[in-house]
XYZ file of C-alpha atoms in Angstrom:
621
model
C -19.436 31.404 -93.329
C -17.459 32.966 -90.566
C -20.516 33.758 -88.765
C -21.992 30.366 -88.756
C -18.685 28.918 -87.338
C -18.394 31.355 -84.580
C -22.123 30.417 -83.787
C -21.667 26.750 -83.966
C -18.234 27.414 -81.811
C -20.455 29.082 -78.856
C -23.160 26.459 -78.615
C -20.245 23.847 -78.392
C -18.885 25.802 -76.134
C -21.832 26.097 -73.868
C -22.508 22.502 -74.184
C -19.430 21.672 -72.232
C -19.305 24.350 -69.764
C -23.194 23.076 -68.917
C -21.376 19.411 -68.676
C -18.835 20.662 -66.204
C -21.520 22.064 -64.309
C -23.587 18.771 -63.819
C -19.900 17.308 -62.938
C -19.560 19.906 -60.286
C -22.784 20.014 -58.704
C -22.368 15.947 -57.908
C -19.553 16.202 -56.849
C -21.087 18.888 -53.961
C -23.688 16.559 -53.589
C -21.175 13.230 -52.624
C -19.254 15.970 -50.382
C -22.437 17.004 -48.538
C -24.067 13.007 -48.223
C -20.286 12.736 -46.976
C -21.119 15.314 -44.491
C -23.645 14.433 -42.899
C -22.754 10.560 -42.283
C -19.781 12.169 -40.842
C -21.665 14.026 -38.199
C -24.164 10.814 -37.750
C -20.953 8.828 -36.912
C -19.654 11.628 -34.373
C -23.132 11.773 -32.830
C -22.902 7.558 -32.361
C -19.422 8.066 -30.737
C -20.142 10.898 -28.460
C -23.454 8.445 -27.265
C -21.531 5.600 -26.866
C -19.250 7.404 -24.973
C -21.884 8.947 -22.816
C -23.752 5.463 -22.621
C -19.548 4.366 -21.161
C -19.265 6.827 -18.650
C -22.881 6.197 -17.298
C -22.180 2.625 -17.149
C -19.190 3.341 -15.103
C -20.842 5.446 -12.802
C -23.956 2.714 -12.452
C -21.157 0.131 -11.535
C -19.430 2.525 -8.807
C -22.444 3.139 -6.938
C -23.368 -0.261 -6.642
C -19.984 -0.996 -5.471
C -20.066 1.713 -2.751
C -23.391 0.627 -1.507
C -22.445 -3.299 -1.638
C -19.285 -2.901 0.123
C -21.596 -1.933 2.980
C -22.819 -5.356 2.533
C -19.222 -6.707 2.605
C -17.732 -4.913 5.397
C -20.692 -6.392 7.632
C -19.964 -9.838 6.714
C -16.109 -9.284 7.772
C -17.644 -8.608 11.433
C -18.935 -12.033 11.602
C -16.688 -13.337 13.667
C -18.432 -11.056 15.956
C -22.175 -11.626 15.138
C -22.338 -15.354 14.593
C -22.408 -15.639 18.160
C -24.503 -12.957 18.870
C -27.596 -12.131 17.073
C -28.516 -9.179 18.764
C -24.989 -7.669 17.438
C -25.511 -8.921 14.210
C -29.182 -7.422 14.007
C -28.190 -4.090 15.906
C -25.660 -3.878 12.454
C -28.027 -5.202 10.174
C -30.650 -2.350 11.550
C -28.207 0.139 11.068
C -27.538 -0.549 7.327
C -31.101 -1.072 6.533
C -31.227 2.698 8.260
C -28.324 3.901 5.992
C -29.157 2.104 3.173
C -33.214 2.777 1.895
C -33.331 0.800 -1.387
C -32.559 -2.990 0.524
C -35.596 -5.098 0.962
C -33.862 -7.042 3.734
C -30.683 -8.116 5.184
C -30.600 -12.217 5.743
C -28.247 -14.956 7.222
C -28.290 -18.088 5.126
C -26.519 -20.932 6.941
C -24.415 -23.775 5.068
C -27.433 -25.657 4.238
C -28.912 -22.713 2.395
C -31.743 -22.869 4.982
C -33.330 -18.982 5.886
C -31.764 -17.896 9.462
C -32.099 -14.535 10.363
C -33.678 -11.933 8.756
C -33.894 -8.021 8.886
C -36.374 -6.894 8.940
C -38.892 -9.491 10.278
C -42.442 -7.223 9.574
C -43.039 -8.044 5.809
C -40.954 -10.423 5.300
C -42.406 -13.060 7.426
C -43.203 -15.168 3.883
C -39.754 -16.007 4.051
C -38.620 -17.065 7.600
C -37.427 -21.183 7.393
C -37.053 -20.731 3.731
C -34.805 -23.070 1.728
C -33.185 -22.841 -1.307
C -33.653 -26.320 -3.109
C -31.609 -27.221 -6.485
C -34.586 -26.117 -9.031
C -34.891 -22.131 -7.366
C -33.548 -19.933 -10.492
C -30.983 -18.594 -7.962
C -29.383 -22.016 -6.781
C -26.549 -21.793 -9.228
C -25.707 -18.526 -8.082
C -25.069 -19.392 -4.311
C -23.195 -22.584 -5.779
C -20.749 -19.953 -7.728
C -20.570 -17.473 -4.830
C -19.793 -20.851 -2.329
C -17.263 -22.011 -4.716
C -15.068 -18.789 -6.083
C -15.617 -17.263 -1.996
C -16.670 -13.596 -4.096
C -19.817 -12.428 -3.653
C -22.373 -12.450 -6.798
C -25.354 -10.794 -7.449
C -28.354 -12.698 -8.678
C -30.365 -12.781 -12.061
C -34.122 -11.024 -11.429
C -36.358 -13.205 -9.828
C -39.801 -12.905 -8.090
C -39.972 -12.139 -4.558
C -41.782 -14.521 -2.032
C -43.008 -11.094 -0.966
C -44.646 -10.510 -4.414
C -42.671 -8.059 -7.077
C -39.245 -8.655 -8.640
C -35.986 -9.024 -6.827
C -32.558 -8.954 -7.295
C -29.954 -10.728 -4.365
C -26.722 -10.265 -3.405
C -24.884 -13.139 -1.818
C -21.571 -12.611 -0.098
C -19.894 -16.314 1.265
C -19.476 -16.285 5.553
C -16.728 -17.860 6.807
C -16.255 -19.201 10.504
C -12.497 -20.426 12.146
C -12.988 -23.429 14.705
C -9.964 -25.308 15.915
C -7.655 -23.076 13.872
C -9.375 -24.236 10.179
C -11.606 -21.738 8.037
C -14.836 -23.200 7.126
C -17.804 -22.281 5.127
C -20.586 -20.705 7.281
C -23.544 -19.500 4.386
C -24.470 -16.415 3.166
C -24.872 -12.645 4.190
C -27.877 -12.202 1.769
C -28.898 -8.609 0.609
C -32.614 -8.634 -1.163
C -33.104 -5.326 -3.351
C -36.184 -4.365 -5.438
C -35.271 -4.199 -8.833
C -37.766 -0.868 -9.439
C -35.905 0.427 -6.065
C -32.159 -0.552 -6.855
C -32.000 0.546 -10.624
C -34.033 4.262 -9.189
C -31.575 4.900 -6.555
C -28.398 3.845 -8.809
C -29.817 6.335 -11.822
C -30.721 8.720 -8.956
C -28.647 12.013 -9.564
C -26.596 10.730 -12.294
C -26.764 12.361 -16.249
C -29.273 9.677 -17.466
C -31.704 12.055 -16.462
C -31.364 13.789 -20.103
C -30.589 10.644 -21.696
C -33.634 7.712 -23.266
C -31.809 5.275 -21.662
C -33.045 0.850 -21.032
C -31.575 -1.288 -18.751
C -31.562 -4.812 -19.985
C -30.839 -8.067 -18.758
C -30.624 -11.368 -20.839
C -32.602 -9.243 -23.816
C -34.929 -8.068 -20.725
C -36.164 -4.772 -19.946
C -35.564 -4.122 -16.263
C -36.124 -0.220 -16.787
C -37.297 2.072 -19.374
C -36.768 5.656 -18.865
C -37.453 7.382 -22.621
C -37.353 11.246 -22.977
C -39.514 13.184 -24.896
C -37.437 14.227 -27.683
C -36.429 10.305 -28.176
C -36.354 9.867 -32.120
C -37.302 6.449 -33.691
C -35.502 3.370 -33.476
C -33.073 4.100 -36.577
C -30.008 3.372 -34.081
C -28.592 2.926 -30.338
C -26.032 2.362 -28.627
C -25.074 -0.054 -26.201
C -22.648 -0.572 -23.433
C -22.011 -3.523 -20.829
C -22.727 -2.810 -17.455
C -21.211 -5.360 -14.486
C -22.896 -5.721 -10.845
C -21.609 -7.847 -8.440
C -19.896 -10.500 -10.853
C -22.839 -10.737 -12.749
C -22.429 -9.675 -16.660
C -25.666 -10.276 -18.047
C -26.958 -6.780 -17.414
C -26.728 -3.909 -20.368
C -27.431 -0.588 -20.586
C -28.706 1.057 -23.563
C -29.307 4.388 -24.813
C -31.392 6.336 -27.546
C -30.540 9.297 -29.798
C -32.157 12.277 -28.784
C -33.541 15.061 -31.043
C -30.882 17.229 -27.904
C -28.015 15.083 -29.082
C -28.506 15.411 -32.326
C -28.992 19.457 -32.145
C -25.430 19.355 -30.090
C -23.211 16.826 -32.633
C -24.634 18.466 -35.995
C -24.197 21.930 -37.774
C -25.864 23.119 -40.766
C -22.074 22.743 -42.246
C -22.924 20.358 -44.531
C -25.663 22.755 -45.986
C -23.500 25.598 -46.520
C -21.039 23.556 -48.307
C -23.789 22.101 -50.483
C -25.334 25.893 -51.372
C -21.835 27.581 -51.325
C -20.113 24.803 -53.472
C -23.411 25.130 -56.063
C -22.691 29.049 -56.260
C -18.716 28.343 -56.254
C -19.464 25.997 -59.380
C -22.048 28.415 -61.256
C -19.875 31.661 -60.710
C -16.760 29.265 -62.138
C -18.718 27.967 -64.948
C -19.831 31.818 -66.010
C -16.128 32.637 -65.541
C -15.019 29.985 -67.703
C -17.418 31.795 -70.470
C -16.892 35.117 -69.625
C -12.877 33.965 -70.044
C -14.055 32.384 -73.422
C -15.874 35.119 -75.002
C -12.811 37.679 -74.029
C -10.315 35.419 -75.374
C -12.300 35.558 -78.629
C -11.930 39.179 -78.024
C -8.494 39.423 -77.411
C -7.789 40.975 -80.667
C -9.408 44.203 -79.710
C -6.744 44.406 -76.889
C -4.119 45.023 -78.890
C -3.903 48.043 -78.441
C -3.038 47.911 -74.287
C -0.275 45.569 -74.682
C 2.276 48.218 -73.508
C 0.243 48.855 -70.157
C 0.160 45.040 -69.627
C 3.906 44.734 -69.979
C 4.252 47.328 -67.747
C 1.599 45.364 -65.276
C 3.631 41.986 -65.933
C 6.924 43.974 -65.050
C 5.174 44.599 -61.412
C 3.858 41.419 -60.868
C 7.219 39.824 -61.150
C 8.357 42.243 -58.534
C 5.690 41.337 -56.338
C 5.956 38.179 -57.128
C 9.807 38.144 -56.319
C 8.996 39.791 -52.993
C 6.158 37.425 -52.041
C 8.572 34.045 -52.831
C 11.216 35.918 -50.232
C 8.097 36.304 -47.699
C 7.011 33.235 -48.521
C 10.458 31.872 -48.072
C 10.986 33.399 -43.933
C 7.482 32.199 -43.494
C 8.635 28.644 -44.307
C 11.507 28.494 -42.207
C 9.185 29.980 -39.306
C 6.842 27.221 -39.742
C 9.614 24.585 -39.832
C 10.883 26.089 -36.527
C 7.375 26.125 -34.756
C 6.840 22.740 -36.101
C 9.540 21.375 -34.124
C 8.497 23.097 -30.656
C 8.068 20.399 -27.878
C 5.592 23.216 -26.983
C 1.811 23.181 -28.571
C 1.430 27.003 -30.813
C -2.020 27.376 -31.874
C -3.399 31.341 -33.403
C -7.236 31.250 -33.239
C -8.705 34.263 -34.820
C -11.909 36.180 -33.545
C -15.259 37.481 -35.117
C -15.531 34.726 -36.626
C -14.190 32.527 -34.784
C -11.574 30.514 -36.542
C -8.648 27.893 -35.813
C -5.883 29.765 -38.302
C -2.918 28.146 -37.502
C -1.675 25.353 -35.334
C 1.784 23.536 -35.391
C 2.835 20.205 -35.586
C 2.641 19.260 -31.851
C -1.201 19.842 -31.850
C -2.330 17.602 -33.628
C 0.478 14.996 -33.132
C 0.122 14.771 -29.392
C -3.570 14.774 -29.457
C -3.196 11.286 -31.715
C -5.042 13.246 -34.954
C -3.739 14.472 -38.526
C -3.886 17.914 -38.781
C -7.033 17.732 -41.448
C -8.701 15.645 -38.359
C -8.236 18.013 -35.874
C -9.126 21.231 -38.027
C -12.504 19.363 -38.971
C -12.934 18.829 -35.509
C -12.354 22.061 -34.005
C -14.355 23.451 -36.358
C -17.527 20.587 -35.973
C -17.099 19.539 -32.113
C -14.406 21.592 -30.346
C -15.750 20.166 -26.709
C -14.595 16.700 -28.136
C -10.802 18.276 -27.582
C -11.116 20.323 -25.230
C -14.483 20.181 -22.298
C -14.398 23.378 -21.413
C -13.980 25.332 -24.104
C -17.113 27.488 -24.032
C -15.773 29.160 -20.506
C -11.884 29.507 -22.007
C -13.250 31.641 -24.453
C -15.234 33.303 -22.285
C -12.295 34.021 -20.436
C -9.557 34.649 -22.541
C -11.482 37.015 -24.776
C -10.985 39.491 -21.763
C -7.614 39.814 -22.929
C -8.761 41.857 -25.410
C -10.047 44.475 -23.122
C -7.005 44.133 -21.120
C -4.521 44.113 -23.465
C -2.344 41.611 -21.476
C -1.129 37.852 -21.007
C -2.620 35.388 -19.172
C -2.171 31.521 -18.323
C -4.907 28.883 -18.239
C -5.689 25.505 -16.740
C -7.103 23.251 -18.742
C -7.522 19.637 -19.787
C -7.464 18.028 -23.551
C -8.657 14.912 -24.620
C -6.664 12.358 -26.944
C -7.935 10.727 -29.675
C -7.996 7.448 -27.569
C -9.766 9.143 -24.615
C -6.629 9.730 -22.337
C -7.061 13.076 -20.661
C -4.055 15.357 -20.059
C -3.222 18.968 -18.341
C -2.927 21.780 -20.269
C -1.084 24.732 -19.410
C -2.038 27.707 -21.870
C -0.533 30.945 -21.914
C -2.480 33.596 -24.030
C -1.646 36.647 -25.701
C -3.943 39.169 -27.283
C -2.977 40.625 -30.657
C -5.046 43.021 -33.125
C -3.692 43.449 -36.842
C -5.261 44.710 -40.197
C -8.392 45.081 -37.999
C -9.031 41.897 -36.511
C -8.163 40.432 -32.686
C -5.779 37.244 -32.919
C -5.092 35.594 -29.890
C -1.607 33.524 -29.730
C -1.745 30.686 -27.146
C 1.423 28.339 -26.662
C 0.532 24.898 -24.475
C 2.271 22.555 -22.635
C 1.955 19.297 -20.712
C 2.338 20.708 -16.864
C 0.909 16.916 -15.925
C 4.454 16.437 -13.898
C 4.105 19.151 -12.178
C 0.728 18.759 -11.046
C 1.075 15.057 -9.805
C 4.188 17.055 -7.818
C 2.069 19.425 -6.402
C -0.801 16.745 -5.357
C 1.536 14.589 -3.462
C 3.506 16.990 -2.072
C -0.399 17.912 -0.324
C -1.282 14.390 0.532
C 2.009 13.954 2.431
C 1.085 17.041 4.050
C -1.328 15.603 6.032
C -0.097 12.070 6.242
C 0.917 10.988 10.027
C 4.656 9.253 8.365
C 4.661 6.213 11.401
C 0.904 5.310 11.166
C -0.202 6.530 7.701
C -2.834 7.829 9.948
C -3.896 11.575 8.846
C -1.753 14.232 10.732
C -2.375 16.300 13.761
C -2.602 19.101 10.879
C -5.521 17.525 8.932
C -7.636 16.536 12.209
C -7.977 20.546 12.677
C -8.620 21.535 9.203
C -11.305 18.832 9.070
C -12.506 19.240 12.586
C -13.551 22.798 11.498
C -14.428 22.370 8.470
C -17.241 19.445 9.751
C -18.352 21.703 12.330
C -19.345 24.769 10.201
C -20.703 21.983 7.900
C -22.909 20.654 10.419
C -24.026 23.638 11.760
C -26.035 24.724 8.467
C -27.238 21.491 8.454
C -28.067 21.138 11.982
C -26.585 17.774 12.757
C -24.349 16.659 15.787
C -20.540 15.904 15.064
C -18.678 13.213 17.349
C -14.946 12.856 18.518
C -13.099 10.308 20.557
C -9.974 10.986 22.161
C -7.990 7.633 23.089
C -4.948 7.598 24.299
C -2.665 4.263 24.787
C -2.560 2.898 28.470
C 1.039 2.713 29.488
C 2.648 3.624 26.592
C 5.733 4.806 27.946
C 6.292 1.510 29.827
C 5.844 -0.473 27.133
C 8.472 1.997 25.033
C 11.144 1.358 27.728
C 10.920 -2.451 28.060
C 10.842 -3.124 24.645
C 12.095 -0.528 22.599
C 10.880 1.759 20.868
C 10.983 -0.381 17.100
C 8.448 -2.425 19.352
C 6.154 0.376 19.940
C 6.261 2.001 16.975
C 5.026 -1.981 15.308
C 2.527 -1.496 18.207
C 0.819 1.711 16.800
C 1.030 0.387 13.402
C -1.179 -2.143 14.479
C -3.312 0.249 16.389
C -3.673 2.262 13.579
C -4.804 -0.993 11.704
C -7.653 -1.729 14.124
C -8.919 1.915 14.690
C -9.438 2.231 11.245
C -11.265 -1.116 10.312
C -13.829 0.376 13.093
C -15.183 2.587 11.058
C -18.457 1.796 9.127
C -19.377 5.246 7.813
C -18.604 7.660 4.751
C -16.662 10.734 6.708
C -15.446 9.285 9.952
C -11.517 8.855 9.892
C -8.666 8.595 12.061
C -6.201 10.918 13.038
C -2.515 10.839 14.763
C -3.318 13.507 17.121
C 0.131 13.241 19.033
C 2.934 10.475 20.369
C 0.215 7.667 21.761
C -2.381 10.201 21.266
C -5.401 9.041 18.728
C -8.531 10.982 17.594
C -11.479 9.780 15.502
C -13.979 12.420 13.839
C -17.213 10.997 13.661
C -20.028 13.387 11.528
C -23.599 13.418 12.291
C -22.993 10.666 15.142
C -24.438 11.710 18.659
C -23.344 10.399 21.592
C -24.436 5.990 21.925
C -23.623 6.336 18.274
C -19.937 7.424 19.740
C -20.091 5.029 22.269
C -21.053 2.028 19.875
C -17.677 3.048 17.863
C -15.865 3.516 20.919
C -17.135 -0.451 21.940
C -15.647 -1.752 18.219
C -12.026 -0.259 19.498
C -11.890 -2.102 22.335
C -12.880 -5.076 20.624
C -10.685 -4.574 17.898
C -7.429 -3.809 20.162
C -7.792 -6.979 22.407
C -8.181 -8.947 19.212
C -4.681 -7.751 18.519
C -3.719 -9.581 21.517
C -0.265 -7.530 22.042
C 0.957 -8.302 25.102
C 1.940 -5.689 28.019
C 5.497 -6.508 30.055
C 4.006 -3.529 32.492
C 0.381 -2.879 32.474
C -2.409 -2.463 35.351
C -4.422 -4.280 33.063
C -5.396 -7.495 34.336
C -5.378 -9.029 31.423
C -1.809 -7.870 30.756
C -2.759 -6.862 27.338
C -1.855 -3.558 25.194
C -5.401 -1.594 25.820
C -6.555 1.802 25.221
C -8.815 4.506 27.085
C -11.114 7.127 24.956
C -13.301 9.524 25.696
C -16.305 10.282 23.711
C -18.129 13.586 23.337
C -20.808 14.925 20.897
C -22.168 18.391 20.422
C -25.045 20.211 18.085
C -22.463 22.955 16.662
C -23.686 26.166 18.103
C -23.091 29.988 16.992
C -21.892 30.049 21.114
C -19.632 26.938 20.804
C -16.319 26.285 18.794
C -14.621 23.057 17.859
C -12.127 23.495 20.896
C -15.493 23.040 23.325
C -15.877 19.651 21.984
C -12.232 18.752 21.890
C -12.020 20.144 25.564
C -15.126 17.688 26.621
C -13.797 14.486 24.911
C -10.138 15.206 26.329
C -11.664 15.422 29.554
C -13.671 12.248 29.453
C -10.418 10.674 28.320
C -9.003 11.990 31.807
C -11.428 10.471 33.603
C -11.250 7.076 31.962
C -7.733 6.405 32.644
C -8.658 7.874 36.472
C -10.718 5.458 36.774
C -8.227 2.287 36.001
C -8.249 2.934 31.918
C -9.240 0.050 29.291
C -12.476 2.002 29.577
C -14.880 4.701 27.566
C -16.432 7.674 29.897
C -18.703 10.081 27.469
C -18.524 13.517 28.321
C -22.054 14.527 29.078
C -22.820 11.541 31.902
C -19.854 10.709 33.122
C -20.608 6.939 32.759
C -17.835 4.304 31.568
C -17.868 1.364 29.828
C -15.502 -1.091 31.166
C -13.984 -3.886 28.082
């Protein structure tokens, strides 16, 4: 009888520990479907934000080569009146510029004007926009807000598809501000949406461009996986929101965003559960044993007698370890211990994860699945910091973190190597140092800030003045200057005071600077009524044509002169102009030496004038 009921006891008994084993293993198999729509829904953020960031960059560069388009149209005050100003300008953007079809002047009928260029585009000379083109509305907008809007796609006269970028002209007569047409900008759509992508990260992204559900662009990769999902982000040019950028899933991204995590957690978990289960019968066939023990009870009091000892000593640890914890948790500073070979995060305080917006589970999961996610450059940091282990030392980092909303902040990390039981710890302590950068950067921008003018200071026209010239002499370009100096300055000082002349070279300043029309050039302060303009890559007519928008620009200001030689008793300005191809033989200080002597011999020869330093010749305003 007894051994029947001990049989019947151990088939019960393996019927439930088989039970808790199916309970176990689905339970590993929700944790590991968990998993891996956890990494699917990291993958779709890190995309979206990529698809964000590109979208951002897409919209900059159109700004930066539109506001081309816009400075132009603030000369036309200028070129109404002149065409072959207005062409000379519209010739030089077309030059800058590749991916513009043409450059057009649409008057306040909406009639065709001017155009730039004329070969190829002759399809389009007296051309009219009547209410039923698919642009019409457009120009009504642009005409009515006065901001310039860029059109929906639409075919070319010329043949092909088109895109155009309307910017309102305005003209003053008798003192009132009328409306004058358009400055019209064609671009190819194929040509535009190239030379905007050109460069940028979309190069290892399957990205569309879409407008109104349209394709404009497809650029796939060829590890582009199926349509299961995309992301999607808007994308604005010119006032027009109608345009959206989408982007793909690669096989790359998905590589990057997933581990095989998820896998050992399944297999692990399965082999956690089976060794438990066999435990739980090994534990039941012993206790069923336990009568044979008998006989060791003394050695187990003995063994319970030490336990509580080391139990008693591991509460007291456990104890001073709380109260450390407590103390660290409370640290305005960030204290993180990452542990090496393997790599693991094995301790970080309350400040991590609490100033990086995340629960400490969320930012343990991941730093263990995406670390770049928190902090970029974390692959080179490591790189770096695990030197300390050869060196034995301290060391302080740079770096940046990101919150969980995005925002990214300093990050000033000081290291410290430590090895115990056999394994290399490193102890880092961070701390928000963004203060004390933004400190450091202005303290350098007002370093080369001219404090009258907000000009840049004699200071930064040398730095940059040698900098460009070793620049241009790998590249094998010319580099301009002008030198201008106001024409008596010191008269006008004395009759009016000197609050009066500094206003006056405010307003200088003002007008030197709206002169410029390229990336690079700038204006610098170069002393008292001294002024100097660096113009890269620009030879000499190039100079000159600069030098010709100063003089216009300071007899606009119309600032009268109490004691002037000018005849038209006006606040003028001479300049000299020089341009050299940066030689191994010549220095920066040749080319300041030429364009301070053509400034010499512009104001010998009655000022208000430009002489260049290789002729000799002036130009007379």
């Amino acid at each position: 009888m007894s051994f029947r009921s001990a049989s019947r006891n151990s088939k019960q008994t393996f019927a439930l520990i088989a039970l808790l084993f199916a309970l176990l293993l689905a339970a590993i198999f929700y944790l590991w479907q968990a998993l891996l729509a956890a990494e699917q829904t990291q993958a779709q953020a890190r995309l979206q934000l990529e698809a964000n960031s590109l979208a951002a960059q897409i919209e900059g560069r159109f700004q930066q080569q539109t506001g081309t388009l816009i400075r132009l149209a603030e000369r036309w005050d200028f070129q109404r009146e002149s065409p072959h100003l207005w062409q000379a300008d519209a010739d030089r953007l077309l030059r800058d510029f590749h991916n513009f079809q043409a450059i057009e002047w649409l008057d306040s009928s909406y009639r065709m004007r001017w155009i730039q260029p004329l070969a190829g585009n002759e399809a389009v000379i007296n051309f009219v926009y009547h209410p039923d083109h698919p642009n019409y509305p457009v120009l009504v907008r642009a005409q009515t807000t006065g901001k310039p809007h860029l059109s929906s796609p639409f075919k070319l006269v010329q043949g092909g598809q088109g895109l155009a970028y309307y910017v309102p002209l305005y003209k003053v007569e008798d003192g009132e501000r009328t409306f004058d047409g358009f400055l019209l900008g064609i671009f190819r759509v194929e040509v535009l949406l190239s030379d905007l992508l050109r460069d940028l990260q979309a190069n290892r992204l399957s990205i569309e461009l879409e407008e109104r559900g349209q394709t404009l662009m497809n650029r796939p990769t060829s590890d582009q996986l199926a349509d299961s999902w995309r992301v999607s982000s808007p994308v604005v040019l010119g006032e027009n929101h109608n345009f959206v950028l989408v982007v793909h899933p690669t096989r790359h991204l998905l590589d990057t965003a997933t581990t095989h995590l998820p896998l050992m957690i399944m297999l692990s978990g399965s082999l956690a559960a089976l060794l438990l289960c066999y435990s739980l019968w090994l534990a039941i066939q012993g206790a069923r044993r336990n009568a044979i023990l008998k006989n060791t009870n003394r050695q187990l009091q003995a063994e319970v007698v030490r336990r509580q000892s080391t139990e008693e000593s591991l509460k007291n640890n456990q104890a001073r370890l709380k109260l450390i914890i407590d103390m660290t948790d409370h640290s305005h500073d960030a204290l993180f211990i990452i542990g090496l070979e393997p790599q693991e995060l094995v301790y970080i305080n309350r400040t991590c994860w609490q100033s990086l917006g995340y629960s400490e589970a969320q930012l343990r999961q991941l730093a263990t699945i995406a670390p770049k996610d928190i902090m970029p450059e974390v692959g080179s940091w490591m790189k770096a910091v695990k030197s300390l282990i050869h060196n034995q030392g301290d060391a302080i980092f740079q770096q940046h973190v990101v919150h969980a909303n995005g925002q990214v902040t300093p990050l000033e990390i000081s290291a410290r190597h430590l090895r115990r039981l056999g394994r290399d710890y490193l102890i880092c302590v961070g701390r928000n140092n963004s203060e004390q950068l933004e400190i450091a950067e202005r303290l350098q921008r007002l370093s080369n800030q001219d404090g009258l003018t907000g000009l840049y200071n004699r200071r930064y026209f040398d730095k940059t003045l040698l900098s460009e010239w070793r620049r241009l002499r790998r590249e094998n370009i010319p580099l301009g200057l002008l030198m201008l100096d106001v024409d008596h300055f010191k008269r006008f000082n004395d009759l009016l005071g000197h609050q009066a002349g500094d206003d006056a070279l405010q307003r200088l300043a003002n007008a030197m600077s709206s002169c410029l029309m390229r990336e690079g050039d700038c204006v610098c302060r170069y002393g008292g009524e001294e002024f100097a303009v660096i113009l890269p890559g620009a030879d000499l007519p190039q100079c000159m044509q600069v030098a010709r928008r100063i003089h216009e620009a300071v007899e606009l200001m119309a600032l009268p002169h109490p004691d002037t030689s000018i005849d038209s008793g006006l606040l003028s300005v001479s300049i000299g102009a020089a341009s050299l191809q940066p030689m191994p033989e010549w220095s920066p200080h040749d080319l300041i030496k030429q364009a301070d002597a053509a400034l010499y011999r512009a104001k010998a020869e009655g000022r208000n004038r430009t002489c260049d330093a290789e002729t000799g010749e002036d130009e007379t305003d």
